[in-house]
Amino acid sequence: MLQSVSKSLWLLAFSVVLVCGIYPQILWGVGQFFFPFQANGSIVNGPDGKPVGSLLVASRSPRTSTFSRVRPRLV
């Protein structure tokens, strides 16, 4: 009984370290290596070199009619 509990706890600890520590670090490293601009938030710098915003904020929607539809009124 004690042997199965210790194996279960060891497997739980190993899984937590793998899923919560190693896997996110690998994904972060891959993102930073292959897509550094996008992974860092697509920051746009102003004329003085200071960050002023992001390309992802206020970007155009491909379907502008989706947001401009008038909701039908209930009578």
PDB file of N, CA and C in Angstrom, residues 36-62:
ATOM      1  N   PRO A  36       9.917  36.551 -32.192  1.00  0.00           N
ATOM      2  CA  PRO A  36      10.184  37.471 -31.081  1.00  0.00           C
ATOM      3  C   PRO A  36       9.288  38.712 -31.089  1.00  0.00           C
ATOM      4  N   PHE A  37       8.961  39.259 -32.255  1.00  0.00           N
ATOM      5  CA  PHE A  37       8.140  40.474 -32.316  1.00  0.00           C
ATOM      6  C   PHE A  37       6.728  40.193 -31.821  1.00  0.00           C
ATOM      7  N   GLN A  38       6.133  39.087 -32.298  1.00  0.00           N
ATOM      8  CA  GLN A  38       4.776  38.746 -31.898  1.00  0.00           C
ATOM      9  C   GLN A  38       4.719  38.271 -30.448  1.00  0.00           C
ATOM     10  N   ALA A  39       5.731  37.536 -30.016  1.00  0.00           N
ATOM     11  CA  ALA A  39       5.721  36.992 -28.655  1.00  0.00           C
ATOM     12  C   ALA A  39       5.864  38.085 -27.606  1.00  0.00           C
ATOM     13  N   ASN A  40       6.437  39.201 -27.973  1.00  0.00           N
ATOM     14  CA  ASN A  40       6.606  40.297 -27.027  1.00  0.00           C
ATOM     15  C   ASN A  40       5.498  41.332 -27.121  1.00  0.00           C
ATOM     16  N   GLY A  41       4.420  41.034 -27.835  1.00  0.00           N
ATOM     17  CA  GLY A  41       3.253  41.911 -27.851  1.00  0.00           C
ATOM     18  C   GLY A  41       3.165  42.852 -29.023  1.00  0.00           C
ATOM     19  N   SER A  42       4.000  42.710 -30.040  1.00  0.00           N
ATOM     20  CA  SER A  42       3.974  43.572 -31.223  1.00  0.00           C
ATOM     21  C   SER A  42       4.039  45.050 -30.834  1.00  0.00           C
ATOM     22  N   ILE A  43       4.988  45.401 -29.993  1.00  0.00           N
ATOM     23  CA  ILE A  43       5.125  46.758 -29.473  1.00  0.00           C
ATOM     24  C   ILE A  43       5.613  47.694 -30.574  1.00  0.00           C
ATOM     25  N   VAL A  44       4.957  48.855 -30.680  1.00  0.00           N
ATOM     26  CA  VAL A  44       5.322  49.885 -31.653  1.00  0.00           C
ATOM     27  C   VAL A  44       6.026  50.997 -30.897  1.00  0.00           C
ATOM     28  N   ASN A  45       7.180  51.412 -31.383  1.00  0.00           N
ATOM     29  CA  ASN A  45       7.949  52.489 -30.764  1.00  0.00           C
ATOM     30  C   ASN A  45       7.663  53.810 -31.464  1.00  0.00           C
ATOM     31  N   GLY A  46       7.625  54.880 -30.681  1.00  0.00           N
ATOM     32  CA  GLY A  46       7.414  56.216 -31.223  1.00  0.00           C
ATOM     33  C   GLY A  46       8.695  56.779 -31.788  1.00  0.00           C
ATOM     34  N   PRO A  47       8.664  58.040 -32.232  1.00  0.00           N
ATOM     35  CA  PRO A  47       9.852  58.658 -32.818  1.00  0.00           C
ATOM     36  C   PRO A  47      11.011  58.794 -31.834  1.00  0.00           C
ATOM     37  N   ASP A  48      10.704  58.876 -30.539  1.00  0.00           N
ATOM     38  CA  ASP A  48      11.774  58.995 -29.554  1.00  0.00           C
ATOM     39  C   ASP A  48      12.282  57.642 -29.077  1.00  0.00           C
ATOM     40  N   GLY A  49      11.761  56.556 -29.613  1.00  0.00           N
ATOM     41  CA  GLY A  49      12.220  55.220 -29.266  1.00  0.00           C
ATOM     42  C   GLY A  49      11.490  54.587 -28.102  1.00  0.00           C
ATOM     43  N   LYS A  50      10.559  55.304 -27.496  1.00  0.00           N
ATOM     44  CA  LYS A  50       9.796  54.763 -26.379  1.00  0.00           C
ATOM     45  C   LYS A  50       8.564  54.021 -26.903  1.00  0.00           C
ATOM     46  N   PRO A  51       8.157  52.952 -26.231  1.00  0.00           N
ATOM     47  CA  PRO A  51       6.969  52.232 -26.683  1.00  0.00           C
ATOM     48  C   PRO A  51       5.713  53.084 -26.542  1.00  0.00           C
ATOM     49  N   VAL A  52       4.902  53.106 -27.606  1.00  0.00           N
ATOM     50  CA  VAL A  52       3.678  53.899 -27.594  1.00  0.00           C
ATOM     51  C   VAL A  52       2.423  53.052 -27.716  1.00  0.00           C
ATOM     52  N   GLY A  53       2.532  51.806 -28.096  1.00  0.00           N
ATOM     53  CA  GLY A  53       1.342  50.977 -28.246  1.00  0.00           C
ATOM     54  C   GLY A  53       1.681  49.637 -28.854  1.00  0.00           C
ATOM     55  N   SER A  54       0.646  48.968 -29.299  1.00  0.00           N
ATOM     56  CA  SER A  54       0.786  47.645 -29.884  1.00  0.00           C
ATOM     57  C   SER A  54       0.027  47.588 -31.197  1.00  0.00           C
ATOM     58  N   LEU A  55       0.542  46.804 -32.109  1.00  0.00           N
ATOM     59  CA  LEU A  55      -0.167  46.618 -33.371  1.00  0.00           C
ATOM     60  C   LEU A  55      -1.445  45.808 -33.187  1.00  0.00           C
ATOM     61  N   LEU A  56      -1.537  45.071 -32.103  1.00  0.00           N
ATOM     62  CA  LEU A  56      -2.699  44.215 -31.881  1.00  0.00           C
ATOM     63  C   LEU A  56      -3.899  44.987 -31.353  1.00  0.00           C
ATOM     64  N   VAL A  57      -3.664  46.141 -30.730  1.00  0.00           N
ATOM     65  CA  VAL A  57      -4.755  46.940 -30.196  1.00  0.00           C
ATOM     66  C   VAL A  57      -5.286  47.836 -31.302  1.00  0.00           C
ATOM     67  N   ALA A  58      -6.588  47.891 -31.426  1.00  0.00           N
ATOM     68  CA  ALA A  58      -7.270  48.726 -32.425  1.00  0.00           C
ATOM     69  C   ALA A  58      -6.925  48.324 -33.845  1.00  0.00           C
ATOM     70  N   SER A  59      -6.681  47.050 -34.069  1.00  0.00           N
ATOM     71  CA  SER A  59      -6.451  46.600 -35.434  1.00  0.00           C
ATOM     72  C   SER A  59      -7.787  46.470 -36.154  1.00  0.00           C
ATOM     73  N   ARG A  60      -7.754  46.581 -37.447  1.00  0.00           N
ATOM     74  CA  ARG A  60      -8.988  46.512 -38.227  1.00  0.00           C
ATOM     75  C   ARG A  60      -9.535  45.098 -38.238  1.00  0.00           C
ATOM     76  N   SER A  61     -10.842  45.022 -38.165  1.00  0.00           N
ATOM     77  CA  SER A  61     -11.520  43.734 -38.245  1.00  0.00           C
ATOM     78  C   SER A  61     -11.776  43.422 -39.713  1.00  0.00           C
ATOM     79  N   PRO A  62     -11.620  42.169 -40.124  1.00  0.00           N
ATOM     80  CA  PRO A  62     -11.864  41.856 -41.527  1.00  0.00           C
ATOM     81  C   PRO A  62     -13.335  42.016 -41.915  1.00  0.00           C
TER      82      PRO A  62
END
